[in-house]
Structures are given as structure tokens and as C-alpha cells.
Short mmCIF file of C-alpha atoms in Angstrom, two decimals:
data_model
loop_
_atom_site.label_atom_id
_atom_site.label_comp_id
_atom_site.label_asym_id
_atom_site.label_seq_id
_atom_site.Cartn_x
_atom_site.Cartn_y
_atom_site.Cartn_z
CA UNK S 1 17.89 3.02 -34.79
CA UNK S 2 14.48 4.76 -33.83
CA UNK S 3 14.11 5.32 -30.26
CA UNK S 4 11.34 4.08 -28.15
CA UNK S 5 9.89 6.78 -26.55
CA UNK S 6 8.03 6.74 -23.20
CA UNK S 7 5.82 8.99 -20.98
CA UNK S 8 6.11 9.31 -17.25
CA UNK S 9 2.87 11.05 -15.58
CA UNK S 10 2.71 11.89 -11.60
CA UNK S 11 6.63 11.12 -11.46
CA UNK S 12 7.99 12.99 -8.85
CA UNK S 13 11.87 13.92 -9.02
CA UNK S 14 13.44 10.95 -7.22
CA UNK S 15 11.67 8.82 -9.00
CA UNK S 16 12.99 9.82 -12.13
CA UNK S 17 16.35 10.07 -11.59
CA UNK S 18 16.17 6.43 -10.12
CA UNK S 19 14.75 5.44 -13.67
CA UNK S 20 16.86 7.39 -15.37
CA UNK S 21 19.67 5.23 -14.18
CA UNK S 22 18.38 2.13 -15.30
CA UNK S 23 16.85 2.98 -18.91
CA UNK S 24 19.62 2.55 -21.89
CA UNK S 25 19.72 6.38 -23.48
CA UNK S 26 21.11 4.73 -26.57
CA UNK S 27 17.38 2.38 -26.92
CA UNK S 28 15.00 4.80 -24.78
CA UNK S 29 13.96 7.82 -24.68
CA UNK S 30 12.30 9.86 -21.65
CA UNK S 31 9.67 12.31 -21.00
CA UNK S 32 9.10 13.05 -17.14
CA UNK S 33 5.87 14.63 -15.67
CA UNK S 34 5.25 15.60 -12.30
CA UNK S 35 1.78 16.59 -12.98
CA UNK S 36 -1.07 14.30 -13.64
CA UNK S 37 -1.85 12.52 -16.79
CA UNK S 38 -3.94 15.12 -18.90
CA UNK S 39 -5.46 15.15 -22.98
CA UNK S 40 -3.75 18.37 -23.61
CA UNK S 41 -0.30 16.90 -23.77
CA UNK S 42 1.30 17.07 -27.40
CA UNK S 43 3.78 14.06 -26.16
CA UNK S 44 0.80 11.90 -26.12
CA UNK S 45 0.68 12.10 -29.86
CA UNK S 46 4.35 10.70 -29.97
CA UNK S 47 4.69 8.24 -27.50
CA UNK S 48 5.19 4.27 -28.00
CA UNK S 49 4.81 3.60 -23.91
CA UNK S 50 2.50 6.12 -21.30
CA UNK S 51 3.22 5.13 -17.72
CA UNK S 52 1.28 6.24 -15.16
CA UNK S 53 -0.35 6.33 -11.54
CA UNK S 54 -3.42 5.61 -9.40
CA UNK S 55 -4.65 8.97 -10.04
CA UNK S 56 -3.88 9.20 -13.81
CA UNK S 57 -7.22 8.21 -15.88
CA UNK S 58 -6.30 6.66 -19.18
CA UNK S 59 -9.98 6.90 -20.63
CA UNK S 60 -11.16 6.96 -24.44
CA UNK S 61 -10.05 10.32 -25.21
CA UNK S 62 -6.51 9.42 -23.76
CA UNK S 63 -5.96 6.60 -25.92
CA UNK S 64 -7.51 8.19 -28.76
CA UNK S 65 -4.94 11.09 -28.81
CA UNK S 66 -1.93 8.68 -28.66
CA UNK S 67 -1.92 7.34 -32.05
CA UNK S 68 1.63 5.64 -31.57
CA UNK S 69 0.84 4.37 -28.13
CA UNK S 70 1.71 0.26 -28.01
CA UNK S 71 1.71 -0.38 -24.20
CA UNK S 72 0.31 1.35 -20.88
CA UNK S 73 2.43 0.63 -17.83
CA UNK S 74 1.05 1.70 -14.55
CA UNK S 75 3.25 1.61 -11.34
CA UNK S 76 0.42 0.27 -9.24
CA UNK S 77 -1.20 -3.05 -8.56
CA UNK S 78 -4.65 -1.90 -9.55
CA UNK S 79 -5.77 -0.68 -13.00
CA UNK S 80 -9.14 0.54 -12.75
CA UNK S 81 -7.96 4.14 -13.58
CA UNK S 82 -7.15 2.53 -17.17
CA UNK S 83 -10.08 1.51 -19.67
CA UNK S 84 -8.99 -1.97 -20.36
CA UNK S 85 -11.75 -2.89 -22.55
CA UNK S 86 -10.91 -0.10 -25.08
CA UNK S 87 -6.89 -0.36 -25.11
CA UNK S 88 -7.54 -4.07 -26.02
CA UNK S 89 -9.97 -2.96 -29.05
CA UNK S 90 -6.77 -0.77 -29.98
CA UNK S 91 -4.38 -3.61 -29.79
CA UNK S 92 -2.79 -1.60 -26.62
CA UNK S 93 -1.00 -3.70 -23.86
CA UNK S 94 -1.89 -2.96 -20.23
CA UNK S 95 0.94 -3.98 -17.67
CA UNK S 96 0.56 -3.42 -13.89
CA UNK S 97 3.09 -4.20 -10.62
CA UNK S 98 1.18 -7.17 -8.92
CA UNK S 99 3.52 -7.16 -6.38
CA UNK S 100 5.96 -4.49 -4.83
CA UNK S 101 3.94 -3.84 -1.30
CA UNK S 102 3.00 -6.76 0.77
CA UNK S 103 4.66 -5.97 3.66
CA UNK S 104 4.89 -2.53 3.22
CA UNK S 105 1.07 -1.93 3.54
CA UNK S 106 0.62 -4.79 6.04
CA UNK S 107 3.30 -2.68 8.17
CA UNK S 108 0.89 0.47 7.65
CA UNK S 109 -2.18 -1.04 8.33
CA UNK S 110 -1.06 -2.22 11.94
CA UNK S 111 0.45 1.38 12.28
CA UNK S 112 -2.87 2.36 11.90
CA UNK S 113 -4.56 -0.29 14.25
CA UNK S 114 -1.73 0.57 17.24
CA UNK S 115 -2.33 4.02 16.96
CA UNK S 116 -6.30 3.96 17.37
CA UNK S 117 -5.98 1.00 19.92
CA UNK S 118 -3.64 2.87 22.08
CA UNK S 119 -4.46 6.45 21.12
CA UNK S 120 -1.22 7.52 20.11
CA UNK S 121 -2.71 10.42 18.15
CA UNK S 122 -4.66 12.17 20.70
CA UNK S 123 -1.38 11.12 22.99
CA UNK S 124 0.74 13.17 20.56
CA UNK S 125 -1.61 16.65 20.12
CA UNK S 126 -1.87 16.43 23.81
CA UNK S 127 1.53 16.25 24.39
CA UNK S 128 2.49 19.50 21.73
CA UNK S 129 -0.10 21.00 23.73
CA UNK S 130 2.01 20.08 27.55
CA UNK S 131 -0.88 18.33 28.76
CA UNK S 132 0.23 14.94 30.20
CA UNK S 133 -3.05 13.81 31.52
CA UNK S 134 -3.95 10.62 31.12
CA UNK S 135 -7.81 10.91 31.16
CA UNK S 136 -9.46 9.51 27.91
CA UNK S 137 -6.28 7.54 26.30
CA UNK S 138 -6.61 4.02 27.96
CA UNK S 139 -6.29 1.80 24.96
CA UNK S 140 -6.93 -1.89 24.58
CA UNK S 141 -4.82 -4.96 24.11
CA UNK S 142 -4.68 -6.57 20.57
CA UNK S 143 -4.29 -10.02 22.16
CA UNK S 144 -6.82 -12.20 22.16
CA UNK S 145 -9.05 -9.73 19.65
CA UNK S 146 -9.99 -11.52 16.51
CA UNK S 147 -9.27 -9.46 13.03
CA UNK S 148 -11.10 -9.65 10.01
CA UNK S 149 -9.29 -9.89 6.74
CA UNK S 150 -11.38 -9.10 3.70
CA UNK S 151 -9.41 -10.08 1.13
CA UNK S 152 -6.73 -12.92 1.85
CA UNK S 153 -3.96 -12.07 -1.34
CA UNK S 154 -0.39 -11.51 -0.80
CA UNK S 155 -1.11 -8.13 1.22
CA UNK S 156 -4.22 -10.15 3.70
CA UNK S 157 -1.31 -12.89 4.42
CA UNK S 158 1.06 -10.22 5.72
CA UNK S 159 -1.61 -8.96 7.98
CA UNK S 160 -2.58 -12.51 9.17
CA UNK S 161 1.08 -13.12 9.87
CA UNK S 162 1.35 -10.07 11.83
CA UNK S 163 -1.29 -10.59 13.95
CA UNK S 164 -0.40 -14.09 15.07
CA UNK S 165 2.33 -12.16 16.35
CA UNK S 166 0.51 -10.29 18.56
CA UNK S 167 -1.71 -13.01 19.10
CA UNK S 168 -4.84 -12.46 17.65
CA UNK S 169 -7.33 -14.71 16.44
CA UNK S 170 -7.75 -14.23 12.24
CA UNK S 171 -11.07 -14.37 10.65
CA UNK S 172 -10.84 -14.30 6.31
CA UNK S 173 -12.93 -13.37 3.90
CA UNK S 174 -12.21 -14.26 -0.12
CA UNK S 175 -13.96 -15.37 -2.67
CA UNK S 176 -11.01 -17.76 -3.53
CA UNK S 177 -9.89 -20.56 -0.14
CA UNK S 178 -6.75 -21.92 0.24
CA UNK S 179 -7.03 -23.96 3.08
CA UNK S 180 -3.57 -25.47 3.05
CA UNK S 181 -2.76 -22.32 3.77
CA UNK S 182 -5.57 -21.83 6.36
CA UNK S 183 -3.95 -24.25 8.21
CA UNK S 184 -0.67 -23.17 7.99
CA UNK S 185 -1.47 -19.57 9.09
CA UNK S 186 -4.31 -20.87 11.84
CA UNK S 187 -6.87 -18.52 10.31
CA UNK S 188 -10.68 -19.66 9.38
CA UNK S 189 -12.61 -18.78 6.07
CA UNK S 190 -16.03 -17.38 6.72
CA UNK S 191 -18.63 -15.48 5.17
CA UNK S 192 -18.57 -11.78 4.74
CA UNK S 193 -21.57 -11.38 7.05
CA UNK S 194 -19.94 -13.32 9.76
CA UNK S 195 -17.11 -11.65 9.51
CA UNK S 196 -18.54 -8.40 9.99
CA UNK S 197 -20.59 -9.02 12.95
CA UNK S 198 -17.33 -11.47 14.98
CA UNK S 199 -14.45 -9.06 14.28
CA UNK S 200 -13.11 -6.61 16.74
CA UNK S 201 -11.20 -5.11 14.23
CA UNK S 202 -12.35 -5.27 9.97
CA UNK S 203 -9.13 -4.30 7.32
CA UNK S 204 -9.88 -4.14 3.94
CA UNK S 205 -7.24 -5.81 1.50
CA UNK S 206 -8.82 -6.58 -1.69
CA UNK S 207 -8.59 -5.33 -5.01
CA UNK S 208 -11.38 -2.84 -6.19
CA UNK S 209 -13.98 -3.94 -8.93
CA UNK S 210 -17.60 -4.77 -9.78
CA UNK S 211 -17.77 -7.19 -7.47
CA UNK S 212 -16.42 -5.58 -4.46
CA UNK S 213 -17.67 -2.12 -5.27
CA UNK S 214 -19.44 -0.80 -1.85
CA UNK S 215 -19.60 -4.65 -0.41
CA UNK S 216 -19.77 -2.85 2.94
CA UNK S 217 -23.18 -0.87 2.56
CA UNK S 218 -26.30 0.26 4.59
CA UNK S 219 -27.53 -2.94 4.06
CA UNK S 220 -24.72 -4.99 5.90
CA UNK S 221 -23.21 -2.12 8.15
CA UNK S 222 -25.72 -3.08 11.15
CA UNK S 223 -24.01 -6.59 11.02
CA UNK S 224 -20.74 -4.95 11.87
CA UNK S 225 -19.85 -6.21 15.85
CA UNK S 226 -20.78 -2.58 17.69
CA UNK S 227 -17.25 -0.66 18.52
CA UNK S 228 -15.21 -2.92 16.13
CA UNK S 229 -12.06 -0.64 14.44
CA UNK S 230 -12.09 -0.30 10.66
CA UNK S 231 -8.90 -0.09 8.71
CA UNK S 232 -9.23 0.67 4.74
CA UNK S 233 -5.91 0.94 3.20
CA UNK S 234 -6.92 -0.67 -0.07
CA UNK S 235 -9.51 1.44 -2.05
CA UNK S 236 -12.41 3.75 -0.93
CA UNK S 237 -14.96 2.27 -3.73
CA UNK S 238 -15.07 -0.77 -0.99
CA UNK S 239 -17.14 0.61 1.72
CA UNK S 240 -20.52 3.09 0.40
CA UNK S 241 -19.44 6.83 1.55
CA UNK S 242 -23.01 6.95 3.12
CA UNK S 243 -22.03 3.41 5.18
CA UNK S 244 -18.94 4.48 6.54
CA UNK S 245 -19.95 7.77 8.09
CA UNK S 246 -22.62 6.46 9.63
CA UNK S 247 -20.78 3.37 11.13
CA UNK S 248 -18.85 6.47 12.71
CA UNK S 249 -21.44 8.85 13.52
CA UNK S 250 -23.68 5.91 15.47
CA UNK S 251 -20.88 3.92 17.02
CA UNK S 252 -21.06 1.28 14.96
CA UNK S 253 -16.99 1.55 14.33
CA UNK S 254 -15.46 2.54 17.23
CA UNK S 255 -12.80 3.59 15.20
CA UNK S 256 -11.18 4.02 11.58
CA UNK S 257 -8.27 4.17 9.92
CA UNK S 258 -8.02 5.49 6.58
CA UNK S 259 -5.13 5.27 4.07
CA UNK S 260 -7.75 5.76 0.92
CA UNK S 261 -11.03 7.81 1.43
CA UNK S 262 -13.78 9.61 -1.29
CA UNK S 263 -12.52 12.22 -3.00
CA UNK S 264 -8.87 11.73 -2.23
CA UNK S 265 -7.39 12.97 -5.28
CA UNK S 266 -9.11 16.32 -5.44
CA UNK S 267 -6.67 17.26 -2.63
CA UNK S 268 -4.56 18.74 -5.04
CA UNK S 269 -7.26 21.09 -6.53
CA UNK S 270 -8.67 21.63 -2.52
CA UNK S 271 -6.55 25.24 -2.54
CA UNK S 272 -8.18 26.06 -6.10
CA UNK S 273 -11.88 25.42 -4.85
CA UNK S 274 -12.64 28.77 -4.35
CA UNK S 275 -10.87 29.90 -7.58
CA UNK S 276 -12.46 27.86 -10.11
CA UNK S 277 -15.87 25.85 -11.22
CA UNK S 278 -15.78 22.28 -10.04
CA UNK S 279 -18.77 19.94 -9.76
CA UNK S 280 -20.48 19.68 -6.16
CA UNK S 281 -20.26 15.79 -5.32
CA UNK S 282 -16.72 16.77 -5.60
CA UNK S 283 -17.45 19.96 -2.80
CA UNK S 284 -19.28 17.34 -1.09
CA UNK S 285 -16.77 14.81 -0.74
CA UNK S 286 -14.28 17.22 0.78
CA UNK S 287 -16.46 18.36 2.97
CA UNK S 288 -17.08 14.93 4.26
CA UNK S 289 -13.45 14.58 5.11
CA UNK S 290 -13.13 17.60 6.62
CA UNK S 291 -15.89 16.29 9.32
CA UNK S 292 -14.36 13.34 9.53
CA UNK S 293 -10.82 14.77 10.49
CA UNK S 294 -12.36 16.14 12.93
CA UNK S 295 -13.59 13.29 15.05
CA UNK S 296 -11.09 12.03 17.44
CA UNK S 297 -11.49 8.52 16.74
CA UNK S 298 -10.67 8.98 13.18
CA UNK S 299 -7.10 9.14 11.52
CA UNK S 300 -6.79 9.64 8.06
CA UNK S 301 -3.19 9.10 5.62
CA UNK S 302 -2.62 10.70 2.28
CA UNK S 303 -2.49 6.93 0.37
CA UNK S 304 0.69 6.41 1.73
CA UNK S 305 0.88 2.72 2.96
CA UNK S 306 2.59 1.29 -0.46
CA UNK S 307 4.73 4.45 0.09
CA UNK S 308 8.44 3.24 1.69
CA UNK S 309 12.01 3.70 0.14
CA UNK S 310 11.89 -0.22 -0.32
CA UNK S 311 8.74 -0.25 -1.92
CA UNK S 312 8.90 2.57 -4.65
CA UNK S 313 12.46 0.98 -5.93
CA UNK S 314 10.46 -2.54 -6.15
CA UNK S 315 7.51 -0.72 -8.34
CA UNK S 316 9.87 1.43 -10.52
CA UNK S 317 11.81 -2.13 -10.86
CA UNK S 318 8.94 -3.75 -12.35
CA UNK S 319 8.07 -0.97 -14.12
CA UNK S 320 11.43 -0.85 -16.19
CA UNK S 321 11.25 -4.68 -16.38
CA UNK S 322 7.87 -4.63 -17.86
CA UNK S 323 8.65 -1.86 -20.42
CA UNK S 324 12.00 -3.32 -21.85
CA UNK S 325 10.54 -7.12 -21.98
CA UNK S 326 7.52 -6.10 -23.73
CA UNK S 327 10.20 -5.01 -26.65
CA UNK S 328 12.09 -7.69 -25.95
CA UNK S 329 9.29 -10.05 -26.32
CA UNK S 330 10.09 -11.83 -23.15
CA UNK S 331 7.36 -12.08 -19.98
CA UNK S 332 5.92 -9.43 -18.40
CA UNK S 333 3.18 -8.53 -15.83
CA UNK S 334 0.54 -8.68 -18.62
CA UNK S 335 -2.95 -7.58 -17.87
CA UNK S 336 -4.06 -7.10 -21.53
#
């Protein structure tokens, strides 16, 4: 019996002995990369499955070299790294994991919000440094401050939920209501621009498209209430680069927490800069994090919300599920 052979890209060790535990040798077999996804690969011309991450783009030429290739599985929720229009003129399935992080980058998110609301960062540095000195950290209650969801899926709900528990007010923004659900959860639908300008504190928790590419801009950043906190641990594309330091740079955010920012996954190549011939935007863009890591009212994560013990088992779960029911022809977390 011919094996079915599948590509892991950006798998780190862990990872793969955890799925090489679950595959069956005798049906399967396994190629493991740590690095990311590139067109050089000879496996690509071999493989029946390529699985791969966030950072991993499966363009054109990708999908071109992989001649055998029947399905793409990506361990994330989003699949805009993937050309989707292309693998489905190529009779190429797309599977994603919809659901693996709800919680897990709720949890983050109000990390994120506690530590700018009661300065636990500049608490910390001072405290490496022995200075004890209160001066500068008073923070603010969360109680009684209303919090704007933009984006009210599985991952929004988890940060509603949380917040009633510290007894906030809710504000939500999606383009789809449930208002059974609205009632349930005490929260009230309103318009992006009313949103903006009534929220103490804005998170970010939809998925990343057309339609929500930059919806925060310089044309709706002045509507933002002046001093509110902004939390983005969904995707950078969400907010225009040019909006969100300038929000920061005028006051307009008081603060901001950022799990996903532009130019996040050059930080691998950051060391090589000097070494090698890469675009400027991409200079630019590191640069402009650099600044921003500097400001005190800023904290920036490496895209590590979706990123617990609990979590990862859930997405290589689905990810093994997906694989062996699309041979199986049972259901899967389709996309194409």
C-alpha cells in the first residue's frame, strides 16, 4: 500500500514528536521542517498533504511545484497566507483549525489590558533596576470602563465574558448580531464609529480580509475616545500602520497592546539585515517597531496569545483529524 506522504513547515520539535505519536507509520508518512515553507524544497514535488503556519505563504509558485499535492492543512484559524482561489482551480483542498484558542487568546488579551492598566511592565524594569518608587505607576480600575469588542466570534465572547467579570460595561462591533446572545452576555451591538469614540479600552478580534483590511484608519482614528487602550491580538492588516502610530504619538491611545504588529515575521531575518539585500518597506517596518518598543506605554508579544500547552495540542488535534478524514472521506474543517 502507497503511503500518503505529508509536509510539516515551521514545526518546531515538540510539535512533532506530539504528531508523531498520533499518525499510523504503517498509512503515513512524515517530513518535519522547522524552517519556513520555501519553493526550493524537492519534498514539495512529492507530497500528497503540505501543512503549514501563519507565516508560511502557499502562493502560485508553491502550488505549482507540488504536482502531487491534494490538500493544504494549516494549523491556524486564518488562511490568508494560502491562495485559495488558485488551489481550488487545481482541485486542491484547503483545511484550517476554526477553533483551538478561544480562551487562550481571550486570557492574553486581558494579560495585556492588566498590565498597561496597572503598569506592571514599567513596575517590573523598575524593580530589576531596585527602584521601588511609586511615582508614575498609578493605574486605573477596569470596573465600570466600557470595552469595545470588534469582532464578536468565539474569541470576542471570551473577552465579553471576562469582562463582566471584572465588571465592565461591553460595547460589540460585527457585521453579523446575535442578539439572543446580546442578551444573554448584557453587551450592546453598535456601530464601528460609536464604538470607537465610547470605549475606554478597543480589542481587536476579527478575522483579517478585504473587508476588515485597515478598518481603523486616518480617517476614523480621530473618533477614537482620547486616552482609550488598544489591544490587537488578532492581525496587524486591521489597523493602517500610519493610524496606529499616530494614535500613539498624539495621545489618541493612551496605550497599546500588541500580540501582532507590521512586519512581524521579518524578525527572523532582523540579525541578517545588515548581511544581505532586503527591500526597504521591510527596513521600514522594523524600524517602526523599534520606536515603538521604546515608548513606555507600549508592550509588544511575539504572536504568542494562541500560544499555551492546551492550545497547541487542540490545533495539532485538528490538524491530524483533518488530514486522516480527508482520506477517509469523512468531515473535516473544509475551507475549499
Amino acid at each position: 500500500m502507497k503511503k500518503i506522504k505529508v509536509a510539516f513547515f515551521s514545526i518546531p520539535t515538540k510539535e512533532k514528536n506530539y504528531l508523531n505519536k498520533r499518525f499510523d507509520k504503517n498509512k503515513y508518512e512524515l517530513y518535519f521542517f522547522k524552517d519556513n515553507l520555501n519553493s526550493g524544497n524537492s519534498i514539495l514535488k512529492e507530497i500528497d498533504v503540505l501543512s503549514v503556519f501563519i507565516y508560511d505563504k502557499v502562493d502560485k509558485e508553491i502550488i505549482d511545484k507540488a504536482k502531487k499535492l491534494k490538500l493544504i492543512a494549516t494549523r491556524s484559524t486564518g488562511f490568508n497566507h494560502i491562495d485559495i482561489e488558485y488551489a481550488k482551480k487545481k482541485n486542491i483542498s484547503v483545511c484550517n483549525v476554526p477553533y483551538y484558542g478561544e480562551n487562550t487568546v481571550a486570557e492574553h488579551t486581558f494579560a495585556l489590558i492588566l498590565a498597561l492598566s496597572r503598569n506592571l511592565h514599567k513596575a517590573y524594569i523598575r524593580s530589576q533596576q531596585s527602584i521601588f518608587t511609586l511615582d508614575g505607576l498609578r493605574g486605573f480600575d477596569l470596573r465600570g470602563k466600557t470595552i469595545g469588542v470588534i469582532g464578536a466570534g468565539s474569541i470576542g465572547v471570551h473577552v465579553m465574558k471576562i469582562a463582566k467579570g471584572f465588571g465592565m460595561k461591553v460595547l460589540a462591533y460585527d457585521i453579523r448580531k446575535n442578539h439572543i446572545l446580546e442578551e444573554l452576555l448584557d453587551f450592546k451591538y453598535v456601530d464601528l464609529d460609536v464604538l470607537l469614540s465610547s470605549s475606554d479600552i478597543i480589542t481587536l478580534h476579527c478575522p483579517y480580509n478585504e473587508q476588515t483590511h485597515h478598518m481603523i484608519n486616518m480617517n476614523n482614528i480621530h473618533k477614537v475616545k482620547k486616552g482609550a487602550l488598544f489591544i490587537n491580538t488578532a492581525r496587524s492588516g486591521l489597523i493602517e500602520p500610519a493610524a496606529l502610530y499616530y494614535a500613539i504619538d498624539k495621545g489618541i491611545f493612551g496605550g497599546a497592546g500588541l500580540d501582532v504588529f507590521e512586519g512581524e515575521e521579518l524578525l527572523k531575518e532582523e540579525n541578517q539585515m545588515l548581511t544581505k539585500n532586503v527591500p526597504i518597506q521591510n527596513v521600514e517596518a522594523l524600524l517602526k517597531r523599534n520606536l515603538l518598543l521604546r515608548r513606555e506605554n507600549v508592550i509588544i508579544t511575539p504572536h504568542m496569545a494562541f500560544d499555551s500547552h492546551e492550545a497547541i495540542e487542540r490545533i495539532l488535534d485538528t490538524t491530524y483529524e483533518n488530514i486522516t478524514s480527508f482520506f477517509e472521506n469523512k468531515n473535516y474543517y473544509k475551507v475549499v
